[in-house]
Every structure is written in structure tokens, then in C-alpha cells.
PDB file of C-alpha atoms in Angstrom:
ATOM      1  CA  UNK A   7     123.316 119.210  22.126  1.00  0.00           C
ATOM      2  CA  UNK A   8     126.285 116.953  21.901  1.00  0.00           C
ATOM      3  CA  UNK A   9     125.346 113.190  21.815  1.00  0.00           C
ATOM      4  CA  UNK A  10     127.490 110.963  23.253  1.00  0.00           C
ATOM      5  CA  UNK A  11     127.396 107.310  21.902  1.00  0.00           C
ATOM      6  CA  UNK A  12     129.317 104.711  23.873  1.00  0.00           C
ATOM      7  CA  UNK A  13     130.185 101.228  22.719  1.00  0.00           C
ATOM      8  CA  UNK A  14     129.963  98.265  23.215  1.00  0.00           C
ATOM      9  CA  UNK A  15     126.805  98.199  25.201  1.00  0.00           C
ATOM     10  CA  UNK A  16     128.059  95.203  27.025  1.00  0.00           C
ATOM     11  CA  UNK A  17     131.271  93.967  27.502  1.00  0.00           C
ATOM     12  CA  UNK A  18     132.037  90.505  29.241  1.00  0.00           C
ATOM     13  CA  UNK A  19     135.619  89.689  30.146  1.00  0.00           C
ATOM     14  CA  UNK A  20     137.392  88.080  33.205  1.00  0.00           C
ATOM     15  CA  UNK A  21     138.927  89.213  35.901  1.00  0.00           C
ATOM     16  CA  UNK A  22     142.805  90.239  34.796  1.00  0.00           C
ATOM     17  CA  UNK A  23     141.722  90.895  31.141  1.00  0.00           C
ATOM     18  CA  UNK A  24     141.805  94.438  29.791  1.00  0.00           C
ATOM     19  CA  UNK A  25     138.717  96.628  28.869  1.00  0.00           C
ATOM     20  CA  UNK A  26     138.578  99.072  26.133  1.00  0.00           C
ATOM     21  CA  UNK A  27     135.477 101.345  26.223  1.00  0.00           C
ATOM     22  CA  UNK A  28     134.489 103.844  23.466  1.00  0.00           C
ATOM     23  CA  UNK A  29     132.894 107.047  23.613  1.00  0.00           C
ATOM     24  CA  UNK A  30     132.114 108.964  20.622  1.00  0.00           C
ATOM     25  CA  UNK A  31     130.598 112.488  20.464  1.00  0.00           C
ATOM     26  CA  UNK A  32     128.343 114.093  17.556  1.00  0.00           C
ATOM     27  CA  UNK A  33     130.636 117.143  17.736  1.00  0.00           C
ATOM     28  CA  UNK A  34     134.020 118.216  18.842  1.00  0.00           C
ATOM     29  CA  UNK A  35     134.688 118.657  22.612  1.00  0.00           C
ATOM     30  CA  UNK A  36     135.955 121.763  23.891  1.00  0.00           C
ATOM     31  CA  UNK A  37     139.280 121.627  25.764  1.00  0.00           C
ATOM     32  CA  UNK A  38     138.593 117.709  25.893  1.00  0.00           C
ATOM     33  CA  UNK A  39     136.138 118.025  28.615  1.00  0.00           C
ATOM     34  CA  UNK A  40     135.584 115.003  28.810  1.00  0.00           C
ATOM     35  CA  UNK A  41     134.727 112.570  31.945  1.00  0.00           C
ATOM     36  CA  UNK A  42     134.332 109.009  32.672  1.00  0.00           C
ATOM     37  CA  UNK A  43     132.144 107.668  35.852  1.00  0.00           C
ATOM     38  CA  UNK A  44     131.776 104.315  37.318  1.00  0.00           C
ATOM     39  CA  UNK A  45     128.400 103.286  38.593  1.00  0.00           C
ATOM     40  CA  UNK A  46     127.995 100.085  40.817  1.00  0.00           C
ATOM     41  CA  UNK A  47     124.493  98.810  41.535  1.00  0.00           C
ATOM     42  CA  UNK A  48     122.595 101.031  44.220  1.00  0.00           C
ATOM     43  CA  UNK A  49     125.463 103.617  44.179  1.00  0.00           C
ATOM     44  CA  UNK A  50     126.067 106.972  43.200  1.00  0.00           C
ATOM     45  CA  UNK A  51     128.544 107.525  40.072  1.00  0.00           C
ATOM     46  CA  UNK A  52     132.064 107.779  40.906  1.00  0.00           C
ATOM     47  CA  UNK A  53     134.369 110.116  38.933  1.00  0.00           C
ATOM     48  CA  UNK A  54     137.171 108.360  37.536  1.00  0.00           C
ATOM     49  CA  UNK A  55     138.806 110.595  34.418  1.00  0.00           C
ATOM     50  CA  UNK A  56     138.128 114.110  33.785  1.00  0.00           C
ATOM     51  CA  UNK A  57     139.910 116.449  31.016  1.00  0.00           C
ATOM     52  CA  UNK A  58     139.868 113.063  28.953  1.00  0.00           C
ATOM     53  CA  UNK A  59     142.976 111.738  30.588  1.00  0.00           C
ATOM     54  CA  UNK A  60     143.472 113.007  34.501  1.00  0.00           C
ATOM     55  CA  UNK A  61     142.655 110.490  36.848  1.00  0.00           C
ATOM     56  CA  UNK A  62     140.506 111.529  39.652  1.00  0.00           C
ATOM     57  CA  UNK A  63     142.034 111.692  43.159  1.00  0.00           C
ATOM     58  CA  UNK A  64     142.310 107.972  44.423  1.00  0.00           C
ATOM     59  CA  UNK A  65     141.761 106.286  41.434  1.00  0.00           C
ATOM     60  CA  UNK A  66     144.039 103.256  40.597  1.00  0.00           C
ATOM     61  CA  UNK A  67     146.559 103.820  37.656  1.00  0.00           C
ATOM     62  CA  UNK A  68     144.748 100.671  35.960  1.00  0.00           C
ATOM     63  CA  UNK A  69     141.982 103.181  34.815  1.00  0.00           C
ATOM     64  CA  UNK A  70     143.412 105.514  31.980  1.00  0.00           C
ATOM     65  CA  UNK A  71     141.769 107.753  29.413  1.00  0.00           C
ATOM     66  CA  UNK A  72     142.457 109.016  26.040  1.00  0.00           C
ATOM     67  CA  UNK A  73     141.417 110.529  23.260  1.00  0.00           C
ATOM     68  CA  UNK A  74     140.767 114.141  21.972  1.00  0.00           C
ATOM     69  CA  UNK A  75     137.953 115.738  19.824  1.00  0.00           C
ATOM     70  CA  UNK A  76     135.131 113.621  19.303  1.00  0.00           C
ATOM     71  CA  UNK A  77     136.668 110.064  20.106  1.00  0.00           C
ATOM     72  CA  UNK A  78     137.845 108.822  23.507  1.00  0.00           C
ATOM     73  CA  UNK A  79     138.826 105.359  25.214  1.00  0.00           C
ATOM     74  CA  UNK A  80     138.599 104.301  28.693  1.00  0.00           C
ATOM     75  CA  UNK A  81     141.025 101.474  29.386  1.00  0.00           C
ATOM     76  CA  UNK A  82     141.067  99.447  32.556  1.00  0.00           C
ATOM     77  CA  UNK A  83     144.447  97.442  32.260  1.00  0.00           C
ATOM     78  CA  UNK A  84     143.729  94.505  34.311  1.00  0.00           C
ATOM     79  CA  UNK A  85     140.211  94.083  35.372  1.00  0.00           C
ATOM     80  CA  UNK A  86     139.847  93.411  39.229  1.00  0.00           C
ATOM     81  CA  UNK A  87     136.498  92.004  40.731  1.00  0.00           C
ATOM     82  CA  UNK A  88     135.366  95.270  42.020  1.00  0.00           C
ATOM     83  CA  UNK A  89     135.854  96.951  38.662  1.00  0.00           C
ATOM     84  CA  UNK A  90     132.900  95.131  37.328  1.00  0.00           C
ATOM     85  CA  UNK A  91     129.946  98.075  36.926  1.00  0.00           C
ATOM     86  CA  UNK A  92     128.417 100.833  34.244  1.00  0.00           C
ATOM     87  CA  UNK A  93     130.618 103.461  32.906  1.00  0.00           C
ATOM     88  CA  UNK A  94     129.406 106.605  31.644  1.00  0.00           C
ATOM     89  CA  UNK A  95     131.128 109.232  29.672  1.00  0.00           C
ATOM     90  CA  UNK A  96     130.413 112.757  30.110  1.00  0.00           C
ATOM     91  CA  UNK A  97     131.030 116.046  28.328  1.00  0.00           C
ATOM     92  CA  UNK A  98     131.073 119.068  30.785  1.00  0.00           C
ATOM     93  CA  UNK A  99     132.147 121.705  28.288  1.00  0.00           C
ATOM     94  CA  UNK A 100     128.591 122.516  26.359  1.00  0.00           C
ATOM     95  CA  UNK A 101     125.581 123.367  27.926  1.00  0.00           C
ATOM     96  CA  UNK A 102     123.468 120.993  27.828  1.00  0.00           C
ATOM     97  CA  UNK A 103     125.523 118.884  29.549  1.00  0.00           C
ATOM     98  CA  UNK A 104     125.307 115.186  28.223  1.00  0.00           C
ATOM     99  CA  UNK A 105     126.221 111.589  29.100  1.00  0.00           C
ATOM    100  CA  UNK A 106     126.628 108.352  27.077  1.00  0.00           C
ATOM    101  CA  UNK A 107     124.283 105.785  27.705  1.00  0.00           C
ATOM    102  CA  UNK A 108     126.758 103.613  29.319  1.00  0.00           C
ATOM    103  CA  UNK A 109     128.895 100.326  28.914  1.00  0.00           C
ATOM    104  CA  UNK A 110     128.426  97.502  31.411  1.00  0.00           C
ATOM    105  CA  UNK A 111     131.516  95.489  32.170  1.00  0.00           C
ATOM    106  CA  UNK A 112     129.913  92.344  33.128  1.00  0.00           C
ATOM    107  CA  UNK A 113     131.887  89.085  34.612  1.00  0.00           C
ATOM    108  CA  UNK A 114     132.413  86.387  31.555  1.00  0.00           C
TER     109      UNK A 114
ATOM    110  CA  UNK B  10     135.106 114.846  53.653  1.00  0.00           C
ATOM    111  CA  UNK B  11     132.429 116.050  51.204  1.00  0.00           C
ATOM    112  CA  UNK B  12     128.941 114.946  52.072  1.00  0.00           C
ATOM    113  CA  UNK B  13     125.632 115.360  50.161  1.00  0.00           C
ATOM    114  CA  UNK B  14     122.282 114.381  51.461  1.00  0.00           C
ATOM    115  CA  UNK B  15     119.233 114.792  49.139  1.00  0.00           C
ATOM    116  CA  UNK B  16     115.981 114.636  50.826  1.00  0.00           C
ATOM    117  CA  UNK B  17     112.270 115.189  49.772  1.00  0.00           C
ATOM    118  CA  UNK B  18     111.726 112.328  47.528  1.00  0.00           C
ATOM    119  CA  UNK B  19     108.333 110.931  47.368  1.00  0.00           C
ATOM    120  CA  UNK B  20     105.258 109.610  45.413  1.00  0.00           C
ATOM    121  CA  UNK B  21     103.694 112.399  43.622  1.00  0.00           C
ATOM    122  CA  UNK B  22     100.789 112.740  41.183  1.00  0.00           C
ATOM    123  CA  UNK B  23     100.937 114.069  37.466  1.00  0.00           C
ATOM    124  CA  UNK B  24     100.998 117.642  37.332  1.00  0.00           C
ATOM    125  CA  UNK B  25     101.935 117.878  41.081  1.00  0.00           C
ATOM    126  CA  UNK B  26     104.951 119.718  42.656  1.00  0.00           C
ATOM    127  CA  UNK B  27     107.609 118.906  44.814  1.00  0.00           C
ATOM    128  CA  UNK B  28     110.823 120.538  46.216  1.00  0.00           C
ATOM    129  CA  UNK B  29     114.079 118.365  46.506  1.00  0.00           C
ATOM    130  CA  UNK B  30     116.579 119.329  48.931  1.00  0.00           C
ATOM    131  CA  UNK B  31     120.610 118.497  49.094  1.00  0.00           C
ATOM    132  CA  UNK B  32     122.350 119.271  52.542  1.00  0.00           C
ATOM    133  CA  UNK B  33     125.948 119.844  51.961  1.00  0.00           C
ATOM    134  CA  UNK B  34     129.027 119.504  54.108  1.00  0.00           C
ATOM    135  CA  UNK B  35     132.686 118.905  54.384  1.00  0.00           C
ATOM    136  CA  UNK B  36     133.473 121.457  51.966  1.00  0.00           C
ATOM    137  CA  UNK B  37     133.122 125.624  51.120  1.00  0.00           C
ATOM    138  CA  UNK B  38     129.587 125.254  49.769  1.00  0.00           C
ATOM    139  CA  UNK B  39     129.479 128.792  48.405  1.00  0.00           C
ATOM    140  CA  UNK B  40     132.583 128.618  46.468  1.00  0.00           C
ATOM    141  CA  UNK B  41     131.426 125.663  44.063  1.00  0.00           C
ATOM    142  CA  UNK B  42     128.580 125.306  41.424  1.00  0.00           C
ATOM    143  CA  UNK B  43     126.256 122.768  42.062  1.00  0.00           C
ATOM    144  CA  UNK B  44     124.366 119.931  39.719  1.00  0.00           C
ATOM    145  CA  UNK B  45     121.432 118.089  39.766  1.00  0.00           C
ATOM    146  CA  UNK B  46     121.237 114.985  37.602  1.00  0.00           C
ATOM    147  CA  UNK B  47     118.837 112.378  37.391  1.00  0.00           C
ATOM    148  CA  UNK B  48     118.505 108.667  36.672  1.00  0.00           C
ATOM    149  CA  UNK B  49     115.261 106.901  35.662  1.00  0.00           C
ATOM    150  CA  UNK B  50     114.705 103.115  36.843  1.00  0.00           C
ATOM    151  CA  UNK B  51     117.317 100.840  35.000  1.00  0.00           C
ATOM    152  CA  UNK B  52     118.293 103.565  32.401  1.00  0.00           C
ATOM    153  CA  UNK B  53     121.310 106.256  32.054  1.00  0.00           C
ATOM    154  CA  UNK B  54     122.100 109.532  33.792  1.00  0.00           C
ATOM    155  CA  UNK B  55     120.525 112.582  32.532  1.00  0.00           C
ATOM    156  CA  UNK B  56     121.619 116.087  33.514  1.00  0.00           C
ATOM    157  CA  UNK B  57     119.130 118.064  34.869  1.00  0.00           C
ATOM    158  CA  UNK B  58     120.256 121.720  35.951  1.00  0.00           C
ATOM    159  CA  UNK B  59     123.315 123.818  37.417  1.00  0.00           C
ATOM    160  CA  UNK B  60     123.727 126.840  39.223  1.00  0.00           C
ATOM    161  CA  UNK B  61     126.697 128.774  39.660  1.00  0.00           C
ATOM    162  CA  UNK B  62     128.314 129.095  43.113  1.00  0.00           C
ATOM    163  CA  UNK B  63     126.512 132.642  43.998  1.00  0.00           C
ATOM    164  CA  UNK B  64     123.577 131.582  42.250  1.00  0.00           C
ATOM    165  CA  UNK B  65     124.030 133.927  39.706  1.00  0.00           C
ATOM    166  CA  UNK B  66     123.649 131.534  36.730  1.00  0.00           C
ATOM    167  CA  UNK B  67     121.219 128.699  36.071  1.00  0.00           C
ATOM    168  CA  UNK B  68     121.324 126.133  33.460  1.00  0.00           C
ATOM    169  CA  UNK B  69     118.547 123.848  32.269  1.00  0.00           C
ATOM    170  CA  UNK B  70     118.036 120.725  30.489  1.00  0.00           C
ATOM    171  CA  UNK B  71     115.248 121.355  27.530  1.00  0.00           C
ATOM    172  CA  UNK B  72     113.303 118.351  29.127  1.00  0.00           C
ATOM    173  CA  UNK B  73     112.783 120.537  32.498  1.00  0.00           C
ATOM    174  CA  UNK B  74     113.063 124.009  31.176  1.00  0.00           C
ATOM    175  CA  UNK B  75     110.053 126.082  32.412  1.00  0.00           C
ATOM    176  CA  UNK B  76     108.879 123.400  34.976  1.00  0.00           C
ATOM    177  CA  UNK B  77     111.943 123.087  37.091  1.00  0.00           C
ATOM    178  CA  UNK B  78     113.775 125.650  39.074  1.00  0.00           C
ATOM    179  CA  UNK B  79     117.359 124.943  40.817  1.00  0.00           C
ATOM    180  CA  UNK B  80     118.200 127.385  43.774  1.00  0.00           C
ATOM    181  CA  UNK B  81     120.271 127.490  46.454  1.00  0.00           C
ATOM    182  CA  UNK B  82     120.899 129.270  50.202  1.00  0.00           C
ATOM    183  CA  UNK B  83     124.690 129.391  51.008  1.00  0.00           C
ATOM    184  CA  UNK B  84     123.805 130.417  54.509  1.00  0.00           C
ATOM    185  CA  UNK B  85     122.630 127.165  55.013  1.00  0.00           C
ATOM    186  CA  UNK B  86     124.668 125.053  52.697  1.00  0.00           C
ATOM    187  CA  UNK B  87     121.805 123.924  50.638  1.00  0.00           C
ATOM    188  CA  UNK B  88     120.852 122.962  47.356  1.00  0.00           C
ATOM    189  CA  UNK B  89     117.177 122.990  46.156  1.00  0.00           C
ATOM    190  CA  UNK B  90     115.277 121.769  43.310  1.00  0.00           C
ATOM    191  CA  UNK B  91     111.483 122.975  42.850  1.00  0.00           C
ATOM    192  CA  UNK B  92     109.769 120.525  40.376  1.00  0.00           C
ATOM    193  CA  UNK B  93     106.346 121.591  38.888  1.00  0.00           C
ATOM    194  CA  UNK B  94     103.707 120.120  36.264  1.00  0.00           C
ATOM    195  CA  UNK B  95     105.278 116.809  37.122  1.00  0.00           C
ATOM    196  CA  UNK B  96     105.089 114.105  34.427  1.00  0.00           C
ATOM    197  CA  UNK B  97     105.561 110.058  34.765  1.00  0.00           C
ATOM    198  CA  UNK B  98     108.474 110.512  32.822  1.00  0.00           C
ATOM    199  CA  UNK B  99     110.190 112.501  35.543  1.00  0.00           C
ATOM    200  CA  UNK B 100     110.393 109.518  37.963  1.00  0.00           C
ATOM    201  CA  UNK B 101     113.887 108.919  38.789  1.00  0.00           C
ATOM    202  CA  UNK B 102     116.428 108.949  41.394  1.00  0.00           C
ATOM    203  CA  UNK B 103     117.603 112.574  41.858  1.00  0.00           C
ATOM    204  CA  UNK B 104     121.159 113.318  42.604  1.00  0.00           C
ATOM    205  CA  UNK B 105     122.743 116.606  43.562  1.00  0.00           C
ATOM    206  CA  UNK B 106     126.545 117.134  42.719  1.00  0.00           C
ATOM    207  CA  UNK B 107     129.364 119.186  43.756  1.00  0.00           C
ATOM    208  CA  UNK B 108     130.797 120.958  40.793  1.00  0.00           C
ATOM    209  CA  UNK B 109     134.594 121.857  39.502  1.00  0.00           C
ATOM    210  CA  UNK B 110     133.743 124.428  37.079  1.00  0.00           C
ATOM    211  CA  UNK B 111     130.989 122.430  35.544  1.00  0.00           C
ATOM    212  CA  UNK B 112     132.463 119.301  36.365  1.00  0.00           C
ATOM    213  CA  UNK B 113     130.369 117.126  38.629  1.00  0.00           C
ATOM    214  CA  UNK B 114     132.919 115.580  40.914  1.00  0.00           C
ATOM    215  CA  UNK B 115     131.267 114.572  44.111  1.00  0.00           C
ATOM    216  CA  UNK B 116     127.703 112.777  44.094  1.00  0.00           C
ATOM    217  CA  UNK B 117     124.903 112.246  46.921  1.00  0.00           C
ATOM    218  CA  UNK B 118     123.222 108.989  47.519  1.00  0.00           C
ATOM    219  CA  UNK B 119     120.315 110.441  45.682  1.00  0.00           C
ATOM    220  CA  UNK B 120     116.615 110.844  46.399  1.00  0.00           C
ATOM    221  CA  UNK B 121     113.581 108.841  44.720  1.00  0.00           C
ATOM    222  CA  UNK B 122     110.875 110.686  43.016  1.00  0.00           C
ATOM    223  CA  UNK B 123     107.838 108.577  41.637  1.00  0.00           C
ATOM    224  CA  UNK B 124     105.405 110.504  39.371  1.00  0.00           C
ATOM    225  CA  UNK B 125     101.979 108.185  39.587  1.00  0.00           C
ATOM    226  CA  UNK B 126      98.570 108.220  39.876  1.00  0.00           C
TER     227      UNK B 126
END
């Protein structure tokens, strides 16, 4: 099983600041099948990034993904008030599919 | 637009059984694989099971293998999850999700299952 480790656990930032979230895999993720989801309280997860760096439909360009192999990053260039939430990375290339433990981005 | 509506969540005693359903609309259901993903209260996401578009291939997490069964009825645009031998640690919100390949792309709002005596 591919274990995904996200860091930090919590990120305290102010609106307008840059957020950098990390996701490290226990083994290389084939074809960079790595996605990022945003989840707000009481809501289902929403797909942001797939294939490590491709934005999903309707996702603003302040969200960007990068990385390959075992190290991946989600960057939010300038935080908007609606961006504060929990973010999960997810590998969908190997069964069992797995999720990281999440990074909470909170308002400082 | 894609709509996924889960139903069947309830309170069940340990050892009991339950079937969750997910009604799909807004896309060609028979062309897409489907997932079940769960989230225990206050915890992260855990993938549970996947079924291919035609139902010919099914995958399960080790934690549910042998106890849960994923199935689908393409004539009814409905996904199912049969849960047997339930344990307290199965308590969670269960989400169904439409897949592109294996990638979950659209999620329902979830159904809450509580396993408790």
C-alpha cells in the first residue's frame, strides 16, 4: 500500500498569503496519478488537481500542483477567504487507493 | 450536472448489516467506474471500494474485504454497497463518487452510518 504523508498538519495563514502544502509518498506514484481535494466543513471533497499538476474544471488558477515520483506540492498563490479548509492528497494509480491525512489551512 | 445522492444510512448494531444506495443522474452512469469512500467523524478520507463501469471488476480496501460488497445496476443508474458484519470502526459518512478511470471526480453529499449498541 502506498502511504501518503501530508505536512504540515495545520497551516495558519492570513488572506492574501501564499500556502504551500506537501504530500510525500512511500513509493513512487506511477504516471503521477496524484490528486488534491479541498473539503470544507459539512461538505463533500471537491477535486482541485489531478495528474499532479492539472487543474480540474472551474478551479481558479491561484491553485497549482507540482511534483513527481514521491514528492508533490499544492500551492495556493494568494489565499482567498473561501480557501480556508482541509486539503487531501490522493493517489489513484495503485490499488488500494489511498489518501493523505490532510492539511488544515486555517485563518491566522 | 452530475448528481449523486446517497441513501440508506442508519444506526446499526455491531454484527449487523445494511445496504447503502447511490442514485446517479446528469451523466451516462454505465460509462463510468464508481467508488465508495468513507470518513469517520472528525477523521480523514478512506477509500473503500471501486467497481468498473460494467461491473466486471471490483476492488476493495483490506479493512472491508470479505465484509462489504460493491455492486451496481446500470438500468437503474444506481450504485450499491452491501455492508455485513459491521463493527464500531465502520462508523462513518459514506460517499459515492463518479470516477474517470480510477480518479474520483464528483462526490455525493454522503450517508451517515453509525454502528453502536
